[in-house]
Amino acid sequence: RFSYIATQGGGAAFVGVYLLLVAVIGVPLMTSEFVVGRMTRMSPIGALRSLGGPAWVPLGWLFVAGGFGILSYYSVIAGWTMRYALTALGPGLPSDTEVATGTDALLWHVLFMGITVFIVFGGIKKGIERASLILMPLLFLLLLGLAIWAATLPEARAAYGAYLEPNLHEVFHQKILTDAAGQAFFSLSLGMGAMMTYASYIETKHDLAREAAIVSACDFGVAFVAGLLVFPIVFTFGLRDLIGESSVGALFISLPTGFASMGAAGKLVGGGFFVMLFFAALTSAISLLEVVVAAFVDRGWDRHRAALVFGGIVTLTGVPSAFNTDFLGAVDAIVGNFLLVVGGFFTCVFVGYRILPQADRELALGLESAALRGVWAALIRYVVPVLLAVLLAFMLGSTWEAVKTLVTAWL
């Protein structure tokens, strides 16, 4: 998704805007979510009730609904990646590919959700942590290896020029700004309670601001290196005209076409590419389901029961997305973009104006510099909320169109 938006939005200029948004909005907001989660040792609903009282519980439910809604369609896309990986490693990707919908997509969606539920069912240490310790290094190694291979392609130099040379005219388009913000929130898992949930398991010896900076830097690093892989493929195999109006089309139609044209090498490269995507999708899906499960574990549910029940409900909720890509895209625009920014805005209000003294004391356990904590507080109170309010205003039109698309697709 990062690479696709960069191809549509000015290359390095988009990358620069994205980095600016991550630094000014992403890191302070992630730090705030870390603070709330670790301070309470609870999932978002319990954390907000404990610190802010019943009036803030709806925000916690918004977080849970966001994770739930995103996972319902994200697992359909992840199912496609699993199918493509096996196809690439087996018979090979066909030269004429299309995004599968219907029963086939539904079966892969169910299979992927089954794997996700199995890992979350296992708990933090035996499930989530064990899977992440294996999958994340494999993801990084596959990505790095594929990026090195892409550097040897004939059009790599021209591709890097398009990727790394800023086009300032395009980057000031409103859509590019909102896409960059949406990508930052989605990729960093902000505004959906995932960072609060994971932070509830972090020990007090960790510097939360430093952790947020490291997570954000690593996330950007992976996205940037992915661009070093995707751009040479797109240029070398003449896919620029085939990349349409969505990242889904670029990922599941254009790139497989390029892999198929490579012959035998395409099986290895294409297989490695989609295996890498599957690993990335699985670790993300785990965090999304954990938000929902942790919320009900805090309410007295057994983890095994919560994982099975809500994993099953998410699977059922994702059925319309498996049969209709317009429905999937509309849910992504509403939940995966707009609601995340809404969640981020109210997180700033909560931390900056409701619990700032307590939050500052929690942050001071790792970040001793009062000056740096003051900068963080100023950003959360004055800068980030204003920027998010402007972004929400920009998003209103596209979100309303997505709502109408959703209703039409449902009917």
Coordinates of C-alpha atoms in Angstrom, one line a residue:
R1 CA 0.0 0.0 0.0
F2 CA 2.9 2.4 0.8
S3 CA 4.6 1.7 -2.5
Y4 CA 1.3 2.1 -4.4
I5 CA 0.5 5.5 -2.9
A6 CA 4.1 6.6 -3.6
T7 CA 3.7 5.7 -7.3
Q8 CA 0.5 7.8 -7.4
G9 CA 1.8 10.7 -5.2
G10 CA 5.1 12.2 -6.2
G11 CA 7.7 9.5 -5.2
A12 CA 10.1 10.9 -2.7
A13 CA 7.9 13.9 -1.9
F14 CA 5.2 11.6 -0.7
V15 CA 7.9 9.7 1.4
G16 CA 8.9 13.0 2.9
V17 CA 5.4 14.0 3.8
Y18 CA 4.8 10.5 5.2
L19 CA 7.9 10.7 7.4
L20 CA 6.8 14.2 8.6
L21 CA 3.4 12.9 9.6
V22 CA 4.9 9.9 11.4
A23 CA 7.3 12.2 13.3
V24 CA 4.8 14.9 14.3
I25 CA 1.7 12.7 14.7
G26 CA 2.6 9.0 14.8
V27 CA 5.4 8.9 17.4
P28 CA 3.6 11.2 19.9
L29 CA 0.3 9.4 19.5
M30 CA 1.8 6.0 19.8
T31 CA 3.7 7.1 22.9
S32 CA 0.3 8.3 24.4
E33 CA -1.3 4.9 23.6
F34 CA 1.7 3.1 25.2
V35 CA 1.4 5.3 28.3
V36 CA -2.3 4.5 28.8
G37 CA -1.9 0.8 28.2
R38 CA 1.1 0.3 30.5
M39 CA -0.3 2.6 33.3
T40 CA -3.5 0.5 33.6
R41 CA -2.4 -3.0 32.5
M42 CA -5.7 -3.2 30.8
S43 CA -7.2 -3.3 27.3
P44 CA -8.6 -0.1 25.9
I45 CA -12.1 -0.3 27.4
G46 CA -10.9 -1.0 30.9
A47 CA -8.0 1.4 30.6
L48 CA -10.2 4.4 29.7
R49 CA -12.8 3.5 32.3
S50 CA -10.1 3.2 35.0
L51 CA -8.5 6.6 34.1
G52 CA -11.4 8.6 32.8
G53 CA -14.5 7.1 34.2
P54 CA -17.6 5.8 32.3
A55 CA -17.8 8.8 30.0
W56 CA -14.7 7.6 28.1
V57 CA -15.8 3.9 27.7
P58 CA -17.4 4.6 24.3
L59 CA -13.9 5.5 23.0
G60 CA -12.7 2.1 24.1
W61 CA -15.6 0.5 22.3
L62 CA -14.7 2.5 19.2
F63 CA -11.2 1.0 19.4
V64 CA -12.5 -2.5 19.7
A65 CA -15.0 -1.9 16.8
G66 CA -12.1 -0.6 14.7
G67 CA -9.9 -3.6 15.2
F68 CA -12.9 -5.9 14.6
G69 CA -14.0 -4.1 11.4
I70 CA -10.5 -3.9 9.9
L71 CA -9.8 -7.6 10.6
S72 CA -13.1 -8.6 8.9
Y73 CA -11.9 -7.5 5.5
Y74 CA -8.2 -7.6 6.1
S75 CA -8.4 -11.4 6.5
V76 CA -10.0 -11.6 3.1
I77 CA -7.0 -9.8 1.6
A78 CA -4.6 -12.0 3.7
G79 CA -6.4 -15.0 2.3
W80 CA -5.6 -13.9 -1.2
T81 CA -1.9 -13.5 -0.3
M82 CA -1.9 -17.1 1.1
R83 CA -3.5 -18.4 -2.1
Y84 CA -1.1 -16.5 -4.3
A85 CA 1.9 -17.7 -2.4
L86 CA 0.9 -21.3 -2.8
T87 CA 0.1 -20.8 -6.4
A88 CA 3.4 -19.1 -7.1
L89 CA 5.4 -21.9 -5.4
G90 CA 3.3 -24.6 -7.1
P91 CA 2.0 -24.4 -10.6
G92 CA 3.1 -20.7 -11.0
L93 CA 1.1 -17.5 -11.3
P94 CA -0.9 -17.2 -14.5
S95 CA -0.1 -14.3 -16.9
D96 CA -3.8 -13.2 -16.7
T97 CA -4.7 -12.8 -13.0
E98 CA -7.7 -11.3 -11.3
V99 CA -8.8 -10.7 -7.8
A100 CA -10.9 -13.8 -6.8
T101 CA -14.2 -13.2 -5.1
G102 CA -17.0 -15.6 -4.1
T103 CA -16.6 -19.1 -2.6
D104 CA -12.9 -19.4 -3.4
A105 CA -12.1 -16.1 -1.5
L106 CA -14.4 -17.1 1.3
L107 CA -12.6 -20.4 1.9
W108 CA -9.2 -18.7 2.0
H109 CA -10.6 -16.1 4.4
V110 CA -11.9 -18.8 6.7
L111 CA -8.5 -20.6 6.6
F112 CA -6.6 -17.5 7.4
M113 CA -8.9 -16.6 10.3
G114 CA -8.4 -20.1 11.6
I115 CA -4.7 -19.7 11.7
T116 CA -5.0 -16.3 13.4
V117 CA -7.5 -17.6 16.0
F118 CA -5.1 -20.6 16.7
I119 CA -2.2 -18.2 17.5
V120 CA -4.2 -15.8 19.7
F121 CA -5.9 -18.8 21.4
G122 CA -2.4 -19.8 22.6
G123 CA -1.9 -16.6 24.6
I124 CA 0.8 -14.0 24.8
K125 CA 3.9 -16.0 25.4
K126 CA 3.1 -19.3 23.6
G127 CA 1.0 -17.8 20.9
I128 CA 1.6 -14.2 19.9
E129 CA 5.2 -13.8 21.0
R130 CA 6.4 -17.1 19.7
A131 CA 4.8 -16.5 16.3
S132 CA 6.2 -13.0 16.1
L133 CA 9.7 -14.1 17.0
I134 CA 9.7 -16.5 14.1
L135 CA 7.6 -14.6 11.5
M136 CA 9.1 -11.1 11.8
P137 CA 12.8 -12.1 11.2
L138 CA 11.7 -14.2 8.2
L139 CA 9.7 -11.3 6.8
F140 CA 12.7 -8.9 7.1
L141 CA 15.1 -11.5 5.5
L142 CA 12.7 -12.2 2.6
L143 CA 12.1 -8.5 2.0
L144 CA 15.8 -7.7 2.0
G145 CA 16.7 -10.6 -0.3
L146 CA 14.0 -9.6 -2.8
A147 CA 15.0 -5.9 -2.7
I148 CA 18.6 -6.9 -3.5
W149 CA 17.4 -9.0 -6.4
A150 CA 15.2 -6.1 -7.6
A151 CA 18.3 -3.9 -7.7
T152 CA 19.7 -6.2 -10.5
L153 CA 16.7 -5.7 -12.8
P154 CA 17.3 -3.7 -16.1
E155 CA 15.1 -0.8 -15.2
A156 CA 16.1 -0.5 -11.5
R157 CA 17.9 2.8 -12.0
A158 CA 15.0 4.5 -13.7
A159 CA 12.7 3.0 -11.0
Y160 CA 14.8 4.4 -8.2
G161 CA 14.8 7.8 -9.9
A162 CA 11.0 7.8 -10.0
Y163 CA 10.8 6.6 -6.3
L164 CA 13.5 8.9 -4.9
E165 CA 13.1 12.0 -7.0
P166 CA 10.5 14.4 -5.4
N167 CA 7.6 15.6 -7.4
L168 CA 6.4 18.6 -5.3
H169 CA 3.5 19.4 -7.6
E170 CA 1.7 16.1 -6.9
V171 CA 2.4 15.8 -3.2
F172 CA 0.3 18.9 -2.3
H173 CA -2.8 17.3 -3.6
Q174 CA -5.3 16.8 -0.8
K175 CA -5.8 13.1 -1.6
I176 CA -2.1 12.4 -1.2
L177 CA -2.1 14.1 2.2
T178 CA -5.1 12.1 3.4
D179 CA -3.7 8.9 1.9
A180 CA -0.4 9.4 3.6
A181 CA -2.2 10.0 7.0
G182 CA -4.4 7.0 6.5
Q183 CA -1.4 4.9 5.6
A184 CA 0.5 6.1 8.7
F185 CA -2.4 5.3 11.1
F186 CA -3.1 1.9 9.4
S187 CA 0.5 0.8 9.3
L188 CA 1.4 2.0 12.8
S189 CA -1.9 0.5 14.2
L190 CA -2.9 3.9 15.7
G191 CA -6.4 4.8 16.8
M192 CA -7.6 1.2 17.1
G193 CA -6.3 0.3 20.6
A194 CA -3.7 -2.2 19.4
M195 CA -0.8 -0.2 20.8
M196 CA -2.7 0.2 24.1
T197 CA -3.3 -3.5 24.3
Y198 CA 0.3 -4.5 23.6
A199 CA 1.6 -1.8 26.0
S200 CA -0.3 -3.4 28.8
Y201 CA 2.2 -6.2 28.6
I202 CA 5.3 -3.9 28.6
E203 CA 7.6 -3.8 31.6
T204 CA 8.2 -0.5 33.5
K205 CA 11.9 -0.6 32.7
H206 CA 11.2 0.3 29.0
D207 CA 11.4 3.9 27.8
L208 CA 8.0 4.3 26.1
A209 CA 9.0 7.2 23.9
R210 CA 12.0 5.4 22.7
E211 CA 9.9 2.3 22.0
A212 CA 7.5 4.3 19.9
A213 CA 10.3 5.9 17.9
I214 CA 11.9 2.5 17.3
V215 CA 8.6 0.9 16.2
S216 CA 7.8 3.8 13.9
A217 CA 11.3 3.8 12.4
C218 CA 11.3 0.0 11.8
D219 CA 7.8 0.3 10.2
F220 CA 8.9 3.0 7.9
G221 CA 12.1 1.1 7.1
V222 CA 10.1 -2.0 6.0
A223 CA 7.8 0.2 3.9
F224 CA 10.6 2.1 2.3
V225 CA 12.6 -1.1 1.4
A226 CA 9.3 -2.6 0.0
G227 CA 9.3 0.4 -2.4
L228 CA 12.9 -0.5 -3.5
L229 CA 11.4 -3.9 -4.4
V230 CA 8.1 -2.9 -6.0
F231 CA 9.3 0.0 -8.2
P232 CA 11.9 -1.9 -10.2
I233 CA 9.4 -4.7 -10.8
V234 CA 6.8 -2.2 -12.0
F235 CA 9.3 -0.5 -14.4
T236 CA 11.1 -3.5 -15.7
F237 CA 8.0 -5.5 -16.6
G238 CA 6.1 -2.5 -18.0
L239 CA 3.3 -2.5 -15.4
R240 CA 2.9 1.2 -14.9
D241 CA -0.1 1.3 -17.2
L242 CA -1.7 -1.7 -15.5
I243 CA -1.6 -0.3 -12.0
G244 CA -5.1 1.1 -11.7
E245 CA -6.9 3.0 -9.0
S246 CA -6.3 0.7 -6.0
S247 CA -3.4 -0.9 -4.2
V248 CA -5.4 -4.2 -4.4
G249 CA -5.2 -4.1 -8.2
A250 CA -1.5 -3.3 -8.1
L251 CA -0.8 -6.1 -5.7
F252 CA -3.0 -8.9 -7.0
I253 CA -3.1 -8.1 -10.7
S254 CA -0.2 -6.0 -11.9
L255 CA 2.7 -7.6 -9.9
P256 CA 1.6 -11.2 -10.5
T257 CA 1.6 -10.4 -14.2
G258 CA 5.2 -9.3 -13.9
F259 CA 6.2 -12.4 -11.9
A260 CA 4.4 -14.7 -14.5
S261 CA 6.4 -13.1 -17.3
M262 CA 9.7 -14.1 -15.6
G263 CA 9.2 -17.8 -16.3
A264 CA 10.8 -20.2 -13.9
A265 CA 12.4 -17.4 -11.8
G266 CA 8.9 -16.0 -11.3
K267 CA 7.9 -18.9 -9.2
L268 CA 10.7 -18.4 -6.8
V269 CA 10.5 -14.6 -6.7
G270 CA 6.7 -14.4 -6.7
G271 CA 6.5 -17.1 -4.1
G272 CA 8.9 -15.4 -1.8
F273 CA 7.1 -12.1 -2.3
F274 CA 3.7 -13.4 -1.4
V275 CA 5.0 -15.6 1.5
M276 CA 6.5 -12.4 2.8
L277 CA 3.2 -10.6 2.5
F278 CA 1.5 -13.5 4.2
F279 CA 3.8 -13.2 7.2
A280 CA 3.2 -9.5 7.4
A281 CA -0.6 -10.0 7.2
L282 CA -0.6 -12.7 9.8
T283 CA 1.3 -10.7 12.4
S284 CA -1.0 -7.7 11.8
A285 CA -4.1 -9.9 12.0
I286 CA -2.9 -11.2 15.4
S287 CA -2.7 -7.7 16.8
L288 CA -6.2 -6.9 15.5
L289 CA -7.8 -9.9 17.0
E290 CA -5.9 -9.4 20.3
V291 CA -7.6 -6.0 20.7
V292 CA -11.0 -7.7 20.7
V293 CA -10.0 -10.7 22.7
A294 CA -8.2 -8.7 25.4
A295 CA -11.2 -6.5 25.9
F296 CA -13.4 -9.4 26.8
V297 CA -10.6 -11.2 28.9
D298 CA -10.6 -8.0 31.0
R299 CA -14.4 -8.5 31.4
G300 CA -13.9 -12.0 32.8
W301 CA -14.0 -14.1 29.7
D302 CA -11.6 -17.1 29.3
R303 CA -9.0 -16.3 26.6
H304 CA -9.8 -19.5 24.7
R305 CA -13.5 -18.8 24.7
A306 CA -13.0 -15.2 23.6
A307 CA -10.6 -16.1 20.8
L308 CA -13.0 -18.7 19.4
V309 CA -16.2 -16.7 19.8
F310 CA -14.9 -13.4 18.4
G311 CA -12.7 -15.1 15.8
G312 CA -15.8 -16.8 14.5
I313 CA -17.9 -13.6 14.5
V314 CA -15.1 -11.7 12.6
T315 CA -15.1 -14.5 10.1
L316 CA -18.8 -14.2 9.5
T317 CA -18.6 -10.4 9.3
G318 CA -16.0 -10.7 6.6
V319 CA -18.3 -12.8 4.3
P320 CA -19.6 -9.8 2.3
S321 CA -16.0 -8.6 1.7
A322 CA -15.2 -12.0 0.3
F323 CA -18.0 -11.7 -2.3
N324 CA -17.8 -8.0 -3.2
T325 CA -14.6 -5.9 -3.6
D326 CA -16.6 -2.7 -3.6
F327 CA -17.9 -3.6 -0.2
L328 CA -14.4 -4.4 1.0
G329 CA -13.1 -1.1 -0.3
A330 CA -15.8 0.9 1.3
V331 CA -15.3 -0.7 4.7
D332 CA -11.6 0.0 4.4
A333 CA -12.2 3.7 3.7
I334 CA -14.6 4.1 6.6
V335 CA -13.0 1.9 9.3
G336 CA -9.4 1.6 8.0
N337 CA -9.0 5.4 7.4
F338 CA -11.6 7.7 8.9
L339 CA -12.4 5.9 12.2
L340 CA -8.7 5.5 13.0
V341 CA -8.1 9.2 12.7
V342 CA -11.2 9.8 14.8
G343 CA -9.8 7.4 17.5
G344 CA -6.4 9.2 17.3
F345 CA -8.1 12.6 17.8
F346 CA -10.0 11.6 20.9
T347 CA -6.9 9.8 22.3
C348 CA -5.1 13.2 22.1
V349 CA -8.0 14.9 23.9
F350 CA -8.1 12.1 26.6
V351 CA -4.3 12.1 27.3
G352 CA -3.7 15.8 26.8
Y353 CA -6.7 17.2 28.7
R354 CA -7.9 14.4 31.0
I355 CA -4.9 12.5 32.4
L356 CA -1.8 14.5 31.4
P357 CA -0.2 14.7 34.9
Q358 CA -0.5 10.9 35.4
A359 CA 0.7 10.3 31.8
D360 CA 3.7 12.5 32.4
R361 CA 4.7 10.5 35.5
E362 CA 4.3 7.2 33.6
L363 CA 6.4 8.5 30.7
A364 CA 9.1 9.8 33.2
L365 CA 9.8 6.2 34.2
G366 CA 11.8 5.8 31.1
L367 CA 12.1 9.3 29.6
E368 CA 13.9 11.4 32.3
S369 CA 14.2 14.6 30.2
A370 CA 11.5 17.0 31.3
A371 CA 12.1 19.1 28.2
L372 CA 11.4 16.2 25.9
R373 CA 8.3 15.3 27.8
G374 CA 7.2 18.9 27.5
V375 CA 7.6 18.7 23.7
W376 CA 5.5 15.5 23.7
A377 CA 2.8 17.2 25.9
A378 CA 2.7 20.2 23.7
L379 CA 2.3 18.1 20.5
I380 CA -0.5 16.0 22.1
R381 CA -2.4 19.0 23.5
Y382 CA -2.0 21.6 20.7
V383 CA -0.5 20.3 17.5
V384 CA -1.7 16.8 16.8
P385 CA -5.4 17.4 17.5
V386 CA -5.5 20.4 15.2
L387 CA -3.8 18.5 12.4
L388 CA -6.1 15.5 12.9
A389 CA -9.2 17.8 12.8
V390 CA -8.0 19.2 9.5
L391 CA -7.4 15.7 8.1
L392 CA -10.9 14.6 9.3
A393 CA -12.4 17.6 7.4
F394 CA -10.5 16.5 4.3
M395 CA -11.7 12.9 4.7
L396 CA -15.4 13.7 5.0
G397 CA -16.2 13.7 1.3
S398 CA -14.5 10.4 0.5
T399 CA -15.9 8.8 3.6
W400 CA -19.5 9.8 2.7
E401 CA -18.9 8.3 -0.8
A402 CA -17.7 5.2 0.9
V403 CA -20.8 5.0 3.0
K404 CA -23.0 5.3 -0.1
T405 CA -20.9 2.6 -1.8
L406 CA -21.3 0.4 1.2
V407 CA -25.1 0.7 1.3
T408 CA -25.3 0.1 -2.5
A409 CA -23.0 -3.0 -2.3
W410 CA -25.0 -4.4 0.7
L411 CA -28.4 -3.9 -1.1

